[in-house]
Amino acid sequence: MKISCQDVEKIARLANLRFEEQEIEAFRAQFEKILSYMETLNELPSEGIPPTSHPVLPSRNESNAFREDDPKSSLPQDEVLANAPRPGKGHFRVPKVIEKE
Amino acid sequence: MKLHELTLCQAREKLRRKEISAVELCRAILARLEEVEPRVQAFLSVDPDRALRRAAEIDSEEVAWKDGRPLAGIPLAIKDVICTRGWRTTCGSKILYNFVPPYDATATRKLLEAGAVLVGKTNMDEFAMGSSTENSAYQITRNPWDLDRVPGGSSGGSGAAVAAHQALGALGTDTGGSIRQPAAFCGVVGLKPTYGRVSRYGLVAFASSLDQIGPIGKDVRDTALLLEAIAGFDPQDSTSVNRPVPRYSQWLEGDVRGMKVGFAREFFVEGLDPEVRAAVERALRLLEGMGCEVLELSLPHTPYAIAAYYIVAPAEASSNLARYDGVKYGYRAPEGATLSDMYSLTRSQGFGPEVKRRIMIGTYALSAGYYDAYYLKALKVRTLIKQDYLDAFQRVDFIASPTAPTPPFKIGEKTEDPLAMYLCDVYTVPINLAGLPSISVPCAFTPEGLPIGLQLTGRYFEEERLLRIAYAFEQAANLQRPPLKV
């Protein structure tokens, strides 16, 4: 699999990451090497084989684990906001999303 | 014998007989911790006041020695990816440099309920991604048997702390070998439980379908006691499994004659160090001498495990780590003018190179057009790997292998080549993909005094049998240890 610098930039955008120009080239080369290694999996026929997500409980691959819907108290608001970089008026503050025209 | 050199169980006996107090023990451990920490650097935070207050509390409790408090007064360390209420939990990452969890992980809560005294949070590869602890954003932890070498990873701080007697036991986490490999590199015992045996609630997620919390102990008995304390169903973790928890520490003594141990021919990989190979062959002969039957078998999909793992784990990580965006907790880049700039600057400045690499691999594997070719394919290969083990366990009770292909390597030796680092996990990752319980026990020291680990893997939820054979092996091997280099 050939990976271009544009591919790296596109994936970085999807992942909300930024890289310097020289990082992108270094990354591209590593990425290509790692992905070629992954391609060894193509040697294996896999048609009709079910995927595994929960390795121990096969039924969990298709179903969810439900509990009784009993209301319980949650953490107090001040404790939840205590770790926020910019809390304010009971909210998480972020840079403005909508511009005034 | 100095107090810090005691095993957890020996210290427990002394506490029980009131030969020592919890405060005395705690002071001895803290003194040792401070003495060697400048060289080992196993801890990201230590809280002596909290530990001593807690020890005094335990000393004042009349009921502490009853069954309900099996770890009463025992100083322990916890990997810094497991939440501790009111105690900074960084995951070895800059992005969580100031995160103080408002709640305890279930494993933390269970240790505290068992009476444990927590002395510190241990260093790790950032978000548990790595095999050497060199990916920590904070410091390099050194191997107590040779300070120029890595302690393994990602639970390298926990492994080194237990080996250097800075705590009587520790918790680690294991997504692809992160308990077993550092246990092997540090000459201690580490157990990855069956997936679902220990609650993951409050464990900061790396790859949710692979992560398990488990114990690291000075010996098998200590490890059994720690597992007993943390195992069990938890309604807060939908993947935890509702099965009774055996009294693991009561299972250790007992006959292992006639037990069947398999060794797969696929384990003779390129890159298997000759000393490790010889040590494991000696270990297999010792098992035979103990009355076990050693059988050669095949796990034909083993050569595909690393590739499958390094798709599944990064894919899950890329999704789990999407939550670090500078909004709710942790680091926020100061200069982002728009929301989207703030997100990407925060993440680019807050994550280290290996974490970014894995987020990128994972994002790629999950992106439109590649999902079937990579992620779905890897999950199917996961089924094949699991089936290999199920087939093997029709014939044998345990599977033995090296824990790692080499003894501990030099600091900096593999940091330039991520793929070379990934290949260190060849013996451990298949076990996580299959979700099986697995333990690393020291089986030899090289002529230079470096530890080598034997990995034993058992059937689902048969931790008690795994601990029994590991204990029998440990007793029979009666390893002579060279002096620590701390």
Coordinates of C-alpha atoms in Angstrom, one line a residue:
Chain A
M1 CA 0.0 0.0 0.0
K2 CA 1.4 3.4 -1.1
I3 CA 0.6 6.2 1.2
S4 CA 1.0 9.8 0.1
C5 CA 1.5 12.9 2.2
Q6 CA -2.0 14.0 1.1
D7 CA -3.3 10.8 2.6
V8 CA -1.6 11.5 5.9
E9 CA -3.0 15.0 5.9
K10 CA -6.5 13.8 5.3
I11 CA -6.3 11.2 8.1
A12 CA -4.9 13.9 10.4
R13 CA -7.9 16.1 9.6
L14 CA -10.3 13.3 10.4
A15 CA -8.4 12.6 13.7
N16 CA -8.3 16.3 14.6
L17 CA -4.5 16.3 14.6
R18 CA -1.9 18.6 13.0
F19 CA 1.6 17.8 11.9
E20 CA 4.6 19.9 10.8
E21 CA 5.7 19.4 7.3
Q22 CA 8.8 17.4 8.1
E23 CA 6.7 15.3 10.6
I24 CA 4.3 14.4 7.7
E25 CA 7.0 12.8 5.6
A26 CA 8.5 10.9 8.5
F27 CA 5.0 9.7 9.4
R28 CA 4.2 8.8 5.8
A29 CA 7.2 6.4 5.6
Q30 CA 6.5 4.8 9.0
F31 CA 2.8 4.5 8.1
E32 CA 3.5 2.8 4.9
K33 CA 5.8 0.3 6.6
I34 CA 3.3 -0.5 9.3
L35 CA 0.4 -0.8 6.9
S36 CA 2.3 -3.2 4.6
Y37 CA 2.9 -5.4 7.6
M38 CA -0.8 -5.3 8.3
E39 CA -1.5 -6.6 4.8
T40 CA -0.1 -10.0 5.7
L41 CA -3.7 -10.5 7.0
N42 CA -4.8 -10.7 3.4
E43 CA -3.1 -14.1 3.1
L44 CA -5.9 -15.5 5.2
P45 CA -9.3 -16.3 3.6
S46 CA -11.9 -14.8 5.9
E47 CA -15.2 -15.3 4.1
G48 CA -17.9 -16.6 6.3
I49 CA -15.9 -16.1 9.5
P50 CA -17.7 -14.1 12.1
P51 CA -15.9 -11.1 13.7
T52 CA -15.1 -11.3 17.5
S53 CA -15.5 -8.2 19.7
H54 CA -16.2 -9.6 23.2
P55 CA -13.9 -12.6 23.2
V56 CA -15.4 -14.4 26.2
L57 CA -19.2 -13.9 25.8
P58 CA -20.0 -14.6 22.1
S59 CA -23.6 -13.4 22.6
R60 CA -22.2 -10.0 23.5
N61 CA -21.1 -9.6 19.9
E62 CA -24.7 -9.0 18.9
S63 CA -26.5 -8.0 22.1
N64 CA -26.1 -5.4 24.8
A65 CA -25.9 -5.9 28.5
F66 CA -28.8 -4.2 30.2
R67 CA -29.4 -3.6 33.8
E68 CA -32.6 -2.4 35.6
D69 CA -33.3 1.2 34.8
D70 CA -33.1 2.4 38.4
P71 CA -32.4 6.1 38.8
K72 CA -29.3 6.9 40.7
S73 CA -27.6 10.1 41.7
S74 CA -24.8 11.4 39.5
L75 CA -21.8 13.5 40.4
P76 CA -22.4 17.0 41.7
Q77 CA -22.0 19.7 39.0
D78 CA -19.1 21.4 40.8
E79 CA -17.1 18.1 40.9
V80 CA -17.7 17.5 37.2
L81 CA -16.6 21.0 36.3
A82 CA -13.6 20.9 38.6
N83 CA -11.4 19.5 35.9
A84 CA -12.6 21.8 33.1
P85 CA -9.9 24.1 31.6
R86 CA -12.4 26.9 31.4
P87 CA -15.6 26.4 33.4
G88 CA -18.1 29.2 33.6
K89 CA -21.7 29.6 35.0
G90 CA -22.2 25.9 35.3
H91 CA -20.9 25.2 31.8
F92 CA -17.8 24.3 29.8
R93 CA -16.6 27.4 28.0
V94 CA -15.2 27.0 24.5
P95 CA -14.2 29.4 21.7
K96 CA -17.1 30.8 19.8
V97 CA -18.6 28.4 17.3
I98 CA -21.1 30.7 15.5
E99 CA -20.0 33.9 13.9
K100 CA -22.3 37.0 13.9
E101 CA -22.8 38.2 10.4
Chain B
M1 CA 15.4 -9.1 56.5
K2 CA 14.4 -5.5 56.0
L3 CA 10.6 -4.7 56.1
H4 CA 10.5 -3.6 52.5
E5 CA 12.0 -6.9 51.3
L6 CA 9.1 -8.9 52.7
T7 CA 6.6 -10.3 50.4
L8 CA 3.0 -9.1 50.7
C9 CA 2.0 -12.3 52.5
Q10 CA 5.0 -12.2 54.9
A11 CA 4.2 -8.6 55.8
R12 CA 0.6 -9.6 56.3
E13 CA 1.6 -12.3 58.8
K14 CA 3.7 -9.8 60.7
L15 CA 0.8 -7.3 60.8
R16 CA -1.6 -10.1 61.9
R17 CA 0.7 -11.1 64.7
K18 CA 1.1 -7.5 65.7
E19 CA 4.9 -7.8 65.3
I20 CA 4.7 -4.6 63.3
S21 CA 2.1 -1.9 62.8
A22 CA 0.8 -0.6 59.4
V23 CA 2.4 2.7 60.1
E24 CA 5.8 1.1 60.7
L25 CA 5.4 -0.9 57.5
C26 CA 4.3 2.2 55.5
R27 CA 7.2 4.2 56.8
A28 CA 9.7 1.5 55.8
I29 CA 8.2 1.3 52.3
L30 CA 8.2 5.1 51.9
A31 CA 11.8 5.3 53.1
R32 CA 12.8 2.6 50.5
L33 CA 10.7 4.3 47.8
E34 CA 12.4 7.7 48.3
E35 CA 15.9 6.1 48.6
V36 CA 15.8 4.3 45.2
E37 CA 13.4 6.5 43.3
P38 CA 16.0 8.9 42.0
R39 CA 17.5 5.9 40.1
V40 CA 14.4 3.9 39.2
Q41 CA 11.9 6.7 38.6
A42 CA 8.9 4.3 38.8
F43 CA 6.4 6.8 40.2
L44 CA 4.5 9.7 38.7
S45 CA 3.2 10.8 42.1
V46 CA 3.7 9.7 45.7
D47 CA 1.6 10.9 48.6
P48 CA 3.4 10.0 51.9
D49 CA 0.9 11.9 54.1
R50 CA -2.1 10.3 52.6
A51 CA -0.4 6.9 52.9
L52 CA 0.6 7.4 56.6
R53 CA -2.9 8.7 57.5
R54 CA -4.4 5.7 55.9
A55 CA -2.0 3.3 57.7
A56 CA -2.8 5.0 61.0
E57 CA -6.5 4.5 60.3
I58 CA -5.9 0.8 59.6
D59 CA -3.9 0.5 62.9
S60 CA -6.8 1.9 64.8
E61 CA -9.4 -0.5 63.3
E62 CA -10.2 -3.4 65.6
V63 CA -11.7 -5.4 62.8
A64 CA -8.8 -5.0 60.3
W65 CA -7.6 -8.5 60.6
K66 CA -10.8 -10.2 59.9
D67 CA -11.6 -11.7 56.5
G68 CA -13.2 -8.6 55.2
R69 CA -9.8 -6.7 55.2
P70 CA -7.4 -9.2 53.5
L71 CA -5.0 -6.5 52.5
A72 CA -5.2 -4.5 55.8
G73 CA -2.1 -2.2 56.0
I74 CA -0.4 -3.4 52.8
P75 CA 1.4 -0.6 50.9
L76 CA 0.5 -0.9 47.2
A77 CA 1.1 1.1 44.0
I78 CA -1.4 1.7 41.2
K79 CA -0.7 2.4 37.5
D80 CA -1.5 6.0 36.7
V81 CA -4.2 4.9 34.2
I82 CA -6.5 3.7 37.0
C83 CA -8.6 6.4 38.6
T84 CA -8.0 7.4 42.2
R85 CA -10.5 9.8 43.7
G86 CA -8.9 13.1 44.6
W87 CA -5.5 11.9 43.3
R88 CA -4.1 13.0 40.0
T89 CA -4.3 10.4 37.3
T90 CA -2.3 11.4 34.2
C91 CA -2.1 8.2 32.0
G92 CA 1.5 9.2 31.5
S93 CA 0.2 11.9 29.1
K94 CA 0.6 15.7 29.0
I95 CA -3.1 15.9 27.9
L96 CA -4.2 14.8 31.4
Y97 CA -1.4 16.5 33.3
N98 CA -3.9 18.0 35.9
F99 CA -6.7 15.5 35.8
V100 CA -8.0 14.7 39.3
P101 CA -10.7 12.0 39.1
P102 CA -13.9 12.7 41.0
Y103 CA -14.3 8.9 41.6
D104 CA -12.4 5.7 42.3
A105 CA -12.1 2.9 39.8
T106 CA -13.8 -0.2 41.0
A107 CA -10.3 -1.9 41.3
T108 CA -9.1 1.0 43.4
R109 CA -12.2 0.9 45.6
K110 CA -11.9 -2.8 46.1
L111 CA -8.2 -2.5 47.2
L112 CA -9.2 0.2 49.6
E113 CA -12.1 -1.9 51.0
A114 CA -9.6 -4.7 51.4
G115 CA -7.6 -2.4 53.7
A116 CA -4.7 -1.5 51.3
V117 CA -2.6 1.6 51.8
L118 CA -1.9 3.3 48.5
V119 CA 1.6 4.9 48.3
G120 CA 1.8 6.1 44.7
K121 CA 0.8 6.1 41.1
T122 CA 3.2 4.5 38.7
N123 CA 4.8 5.6 35.4
M124 CA 3.6 4.1 32.1
D125 CA 3.7 4.5 28.4
E126 CA 1.3 7.3 27.5
F127 CA -2.2 5.8 27.5
A128 CA -0.6 2.4 27.9
M129 CA 0.7 2.4 24.3
G130 CA 4.2 1.0 24.4
S131 CA 6.4 -1.9 25.5
S132 CA 9.1 0.0 27.3
T133 CA 7.6 2.9 29.3
E134 CA 9.8 5.2 27.2
N135 CA 6.6 6.7 25.8
S136 CA 5.7 8.4 29.1
A137 CA 5.4 12.1 28.7
Y138 CA 7.1 12.6 32.1
Q139 CA 10.1 10.4 32.7
I140 CA 12.1 7.3 31.8
T141 CA 11.7 4.4 34.3
R142 CA 14.8 2.2 34.6
N143 CA 15.0 -1.5 35.1
P144 CA 16.1 -2.3 38.7
W145 CA 18.3 -5.2 37.4
D146 CA 20.2 -2.9 35.0
L147 CA 19.6 0.8 35.1
D148 CA 20.6 1.2 31.4
R149 CA 17.7 -1.0 30.4
V150 CA 13.9 -0.6 30.1
P151 CA 11.5 -2.1 32.6
G152 CA 9.2 -3.2 29.9
G153 CA 5.8 -1.6 29.3
S154 CA 3.3 -0.3 29.4
S155 CA 3.1 -1.0 33.2
G156 CA 6.8 -0.5 33.6
G157 CA 6.5 1.7 36.6
S158 CA 4.4 -1.0 38.4
G159 CA 6.9 -3.7 37.5
A160 CA 9.9 -1.7 38.5
A161 CA 8.3 -0.5 41.8
V162 CA 7.5 -4.1 42.9
A163 CA 11.0 -5.4 41.8
A164 CA 12.8 -2.5 43.6
H165 CA 10.7 -3.1 46.8
Q166 CA 9.1 0.3 46.6
A167 CA 5.7 -1.3 47.1
L168 CA 4.6 -4.7 48.2
G169 CA 2.5 -5.2 45.1
A170 CA 0.9 -3.1 42.3
L171 CA -1.9 -3.0 39.8
G172 CA -1.1 -2.8 36.1
T173 CA -3.2 -3.0 33.0
D174 CA -2.7 -5.4 30.0
T175 CA -4.1 -4.6 26.5
G176 CA -1.4 -6.5 24.6
G177 CA 1.1 -7.7 27.2
S178 CA 1.4 -4.6 29.4
I179 CA 1.4 -6.5 32.7
R180 CA 3.2 -9.7 31.7
Q181 CA 6.0 -8.2 29.7
P182 CA 7.1 -5.7 32.4
A183 CA 6.7 -8.5 35.0
A184 CA 9.1 -10.6 32.9
F185 CA 11.5 -7.8 32.4
C186 CA 11.5 -6.9 36.1
G187 CA 11.7 -10.4 37.5
V188 CA 8.3 -10.3 39.2
V189 CA 5.0 -12.1 38.6
G190 CA 2.2 -10.5 36.6
L191 CA -1.2 -11.8 35.7
K192 CA -3.6 -10.7 33.0
P193 CA -7.1 -12.1 34.0
T194 CA -9.7 -13.4 31.7
Y195 CA -11.4 -10.5 29.8
G196 CA -14.3 -9.6 32.0
R197 CA -12.9 -11.0 35.2
V198 CA -11.9 -7.6 36.7
S199 CA -14.1 -4.5 36.2
R200 CA -12.7 -1.8 33.9
Y201 CA -14.8 0.9 35.5
G202 CA -12.5 3.8 36.1
L203 CA -9.7 2.4 34.0
V204 CA -9.0 5.1 31.4
A205 CA -9.9 3.2 28.2
F206 CA -7.2 2.4 25.5
A207 CA -8.7 -0.6 23.6
S208 CA -12.0 -1.5 25.3
S209 CA -12.3 -5.1 24.0
L210 CA -8.7 -6.0 25.1
D211 CA -8.0 -4.0 28.3
Q212 CA -7.8 -5.8 31.6
I213 CA -6.6 -4.7 35.0
G214 CA -4.4 -7.2 36.8
P215 CA -2.0 -7.7 39.7
I216 CA 1.8 -7.5 39.7
G217 CA 3.4 -9.3 42.8
K218 CA 6.7 -10.3 44.2
D219 CA 5.7 -13.9 43.9
V220 CA 2.7 -16.1 42.8
R221 CA 1.1 -16.1 46.3
D222 CA 1.1 -12.3 46.5
T223 CA -0.4 -12.1 43.0
A224 CA -3.2 -14.5 43.9
L225 CA -4.1 -12.5 46.9
L226 CA -4.2 -9.3 44.9
L227 CA -6.4 -10.9 42.2
E228 CA -8.8 -12.1 44.8
A229 CA -9.2 -8.6 46.0
I230 CA -10.0 -7.0 42.7
A231 CA -11.9 -9.7 40.7
G232 CA -15.6 -9.8 40.4
F233 CA -18.7 -8.7 38.5
D234 CA -19.4 -5.0 38.4
P235 CA -22.7 -3.5 37.2
Q236 CA -20.7 -0.4 36.2
D237 CA -18.8 -2.4 33.5
S238 CA -21.1 -4.0 31.0
T239 CA -18.3 -6.3 29.8
S240 CA -17.6 -7.7 33.2
V241 CA -18.7 -11.2 33.7
N242 CA -21.0 -12.4 36.5
R243 CA -19.3 -15.4 37.9
P244 CA -18.3 -16.2 41.5
V245 CA -14.7 -15.3 42.4
P246 CA -12.7 -18.3 43.8
R247 CA -10.4 -17.8 46.8
Y248 CA -7.3 -17.9 44.5
S249 CA -4.9 -17.9 47.4
Q250 CA -6.4 -21.1 48.8
W251 CA -5.7 -22.9 45.4
L252 CA -2.0 -22.7 45.3
E253 CA -0.9 -25.8 47.1
G254 CA -1.8 -29.0 45.2
D255 CA -0.8 -31.5 42.8
V256 CA 0.1 -30.6 39.2
R257 CA 1.1 -34.1 38.2
G258 CA -0.6 -35.2 35.0
M259 CA -1.4 -31.7 33.9
K260 CA -0.8 -31.1 30.2
V261 CA 1.2 -28.2 29.0
G262 CA 1.4 -27.3 25.3
F263 CA 4.1 -25.5 23.5
A264 CA 3.4 -24.3 20.0
R265 CA 5.9 -24.7 17.2
E266 CA 5.0 -21.2 16.0
F267 CA 6.6 -19.8 19.1
F268 CA 10.1 -20.4 17.6
V269 CA 10.0 -17.0 15.8
E270 CA 12.7 -15.2 14.1
G271 CA 14.1 -12.8 16.7
L272 CA 13.7 -15.2 19.6
D273 CA 16.8 -14.7 21.7
P274 CA 18.9 -17.9 22.2
E275 CA 19.1 -17.3 25.9
V276 CA 15.4 -16.9 26.2
R277 CA 14.8 -20.0 24.1
A278 CA 17.2 -22.0 26.3
A279 CA 15.6 -20.7 29.5
V280 CA 12.1 -21.7 28.3
E281 CA 13.3 -25.1 27.2
R282 CA 14.8 -25.6 30.6
A283 CA 11.5 -24.5 32.1
L284 CA 9.6 -27.0 30.0
R285 CA 11.9 -29.8 31.2
L286 CA 11.4 -28.7 34.8
L287 CA 7.6 -28.9 34.3
E288 CA 8.1 -32.4 33.0
G289 CA 10.2 -33.2 36.0
M290 CA 7.3 -32.0 38.2
G291 CA 5.1 -34.6 36.6
C292 CA 3.4 -32.4 33.9
E293 CA 3.1 -33.7 30.4
V294 CA 4.6 -31.4 27.8
L295 CA 3.1 -31.6 24.3
E296 CA 4.0 -29.9 21.1
L297 CA 1.1 -28.4 19.3
S298 CA 0.2 -25.8 16.7
L299 CA -1.5 -22.4 16.9
P300 CA -1.4 -21.8 13.2
H301 CA -2.7 -18.2 13.2
T302 CA -0.1 -16.9 15.7
P303 CA 2.0 -15.2 12.9
Y304 CA -1.0 -13.0 12.2
A305 CA -1.7 -11.8 15.7
I306 CA 0.5 -8.7 15.7
A307 CA -1.0 -7.4 12.5
A308 CA -4.6 -8.1 13.8
Y309 CA -3.8 -6.5 17.2
Y310 CA -2.2 -3.4 15.7
I311 CA -5.4 -2.8 13.8
V312 CA -7.9 -3.6 16.5
A313 CA -6.2 -1.8 19.3
P314 CA -5.5 1.5 17.5
A315 CA -9.0 1.5 16.0
E316 CA -10.5 1.3 19.4
A317 CA -8.0 3.8 20.7
S318 CA -8.7 6.3 18.0
S319 CA -12.4 6.3 19.1
N320 CA -11.7 6.2 22.9
L321 CA -9.2 9.1 22.6
A322 CA -11.5 11.3 20.7
R323 CA -12.8 12.5 24.1
Y324 CA -9.5 14.5 24.7
D325 CA -10.4 17.8 23.1
G326 CA -9.6 20.4 25.7
V327 CA -13.2 20.9 26.8
K328 CA -14.1 18.8 29.8
Y329 CA -10.7 18.0 31.5
G330 CA -7.0 18.1 31.0
Y331 CA -4.9 20.3 28.8
R332 CA -6.3 23.0 26.5
A333 CA -4.1 24.7 23.9
P334 CA -4.3 28.4 24.7
E335 CA -4.2 29.8 21.2
G336 CA -7.1 28.2 19.4
A337 CA -9.3 31.0 18.0
T338 CA -12.1 28.7 16.7
L339 CA -13.5 25.6 18.3
S340 CA -12.0 23.4 15.6
D341 CA -8.5 25.0 16.0
M342 CA -8.8 24.5 19.7
Y343 CA -9.5 20.8 19.3
S344 CA -6.7 20.1 16.9
L345 CA -4.1 22.3 18.6
T346 CA -5.0 20.8 22.0
R347 CA -4.6 17.3 20.7
S348 CA -1.4 17.9 18.7
Q349 CA 0.3 19.6 21.7
G350 CA -1.2 17.2 24.3
F351 CA -0.5 13.8 22.8
G352 CA 3.0 12.3 22.3
P353 CA 4.2 10.8 19.0
E354 CA 3.2 7.1 19.6
V355 CA -0.3 8.0 20.7
K356 CA -0.7 10.2 17.6
R357 CA 0.7 7.3 15.4
R358 CA -1.9 4.9 16.8
I359 CA -4.7 7.4 16.5
M360 CA -3.7 7.8 12.9
I361 CA -3.5 4.1 12.2
G362 CA -6.9 3.6 13.9
T363 CA -8.5 6.4 12.1
Y364 CA -7.3 5.1 8.8
A365 CA -8.4 1.5 9.6
L366 CA -11.9 2.8 10.5
S367 CA -12.2 5.4 7.6
A368 CA -14.7 5.0 4.8
G369 CA -13.5 2.4 2.2
Y370 CA -11.0 0.8 4.5
Y371 CA -13.2 -0.5 7.4
D372 CA -13.8 -3.9 5.8
A373 CA -10.3 -4.3 4.6
Y374 CA -8.6 -3.6 7.9
Y375 CA -10.9 -3.5 11.0
L376 CA -13.4 -6.1 10.0
K377 CA -10.7 -8.3 8.6
A378 CA -8.8 -8.0 11.9
L379 CA -11.8 -9.0 13.9
K380 CA -12.3 -12.1 11.7
V381 CA -8.6 -13.0 12.2
R382 CA -9.3 -12.5 15.9
T383 CA -11.9 -15.3 15.7
L384 CA -9.4 -17.6 14.0
I385 CA -6.8 -16.9 16.7
K386 CA -9.3 -17.5 19.4
Q387 CA -10.4 -20.8 17.7
D388 CA -6.7 -21.9 17.7
Y389 CA -6.6 -21.6 21.4
L390 CA -10.0 -23.3 21.9
D391 CA -8.8 -26.2 19.8
A392 CA -5.5 -26.4 21.7
F393 CA -7.3 -26.4 25.1
Q394 CA -9.1 -29.6 24.0
R395 CA -5.7 -31.3 24.2
V396 CA -3.9 -29.4 27.0
D397 CA -4.6 -27.6 30.2
F398 CA -2.0 -24.8 29.7
I399 CA 0.1 -23.3 27.0
A400 CA 3.6 -22.2 27.8
S401 CA 5.7 -19.7 25.9
P402 CA 8.3 -17.1 26.5
T403 CA 6.7 -13.9 27.8
A404 CA 8.9 -11.8 25.6
P405 CA 11.3 -12.8 22.8
T406 CA 14.3 -11.1 24.4
P407 CA 15.6 -10.1 27.8
P408 CA 15.1 -6.4 28.7
F409 CA 16.6 -4.2 26.0
K410 CA 18.6 -1.0 26.3
I411 CA 16.9 2.3 26.8
G412 CA 16.6 3.9 23.3
E413 CA 17.3 0.7 21.5
K414 CA 13.9 0.4 19.7
T415 CA 12.5 3.9 19.9
E416 CA 13.4 4.8 16.3
D417 CA 11.5 1.8 14.8
P418 CA 7.9 1.5 15.9
L419 CA 7.3 -1.8 14.1
A420 CA 10.3 -3.4 15.9
M421 CA 8.8 -2.3 19.2
Y422 CA 5.4 -3.8 18.2
L423 CA 7.1 -7.2 17.4
C424 CA 8.2 -7.5 21.0
D425 CA 4.6 -8.3 21.8
V426 CA 4.5 -11.5 19.7
Y427 CA 3.8 -13.8 22.6
T428 CA 1.4 -11.6 24.6
V429 CA -1.0 -10.1 22.1
P430 CA -2.6 -13.3 20.8
I431 CA -3.8 -13.9 24.4
N432 CA -5.5 -10.5 24.6
L433 CA -7.2 -11.1 21.2
A434 CA -8.5 -14.4 22.6
G435 CA -9.3 -12.9 26.0
L436 CA -7.6 -15.7 28.0
P437 CA -6.0 -15.5 31.4
S438 CA -2.2 -15.6 31.4
I439 CA 0.6 -15.2 33.9
S440 CA 4.3 -14.4 33.6
V441 CA 6.6 -16.0 36.2
P442 CA 10.4 -15.5 36.4
C443 CA 12.1 -18.6 35.0
A444 CA 15.7 -17.6 34.7
F445 CA 18.4 -14.9 34.9
T446 CA 20.9 -14.4 32.1
P447 CA 24.6 -14.5 32.9
E448 CA 24.4 -10.6 33.0
G449 CA 21.7 -10.9 35.7
L450 CA 18.7 -10.0 33.5
P451 CA 15.4 -11.7 34.3
I452 CA 13.5 -13.9 31.8
G453 CA 9.8 -14.7 32.1
L454 CA 7.8 -17.8 31.4
Q455 CA 4.3 -17.2 30.2
L456 CA 1.6 -19.7 31.1
T457 CA -1.9 -19.3 29.6
G458 CA -5.0 -21.1 30.8
R459 CA -8.7 -21.6 29.8
Y460 CA -11.3 -18.9 30.4
F461 CA -11.9 -18.2 34.1
E462 CA -9.4 -20.8 35.2
E463 CA -7.1 -18.4 37.0
E464 CA -7.0 -20.6 40.0
R465 CA -5.5 -23.5 38.0
L466 CA -3.1 -21.1 36.3
L467 CA -2.0 -19.8 39.7
R468 CA -1.5 -23.3 41.0
I469 CA 0.8 -24.4 38.2
A470 CA 2.6 -21.1 38.3
Y471 CA 3.1 -21.5 42.1
A472 CA 4.3 -25.1 41.7
F473 CA 6.7 -24.0 39.0
E474 CA 8.0 -21.1 41.1
Q475 CA 8.6 -23.5 44.1
A476 CA 10.4 -26.1 41.9
A477 CA 12.5 -23.5 40.0
N478 CA 13.6 -21.9 43.3
L479 CA 15.4 -19.2 41.3
Q480 CA 18.6 -17.7 42.7
R481 CA 18.4 -14.0 42.2
P482 CA 21.4 -11.8 41.5
P483 CA 21.6 -8.5 43.5
L484 CA 19.4 -5.5 42.3
K485 CA 21.3 -2.6 40.7
V486 CA 19.4 0.1 42.5

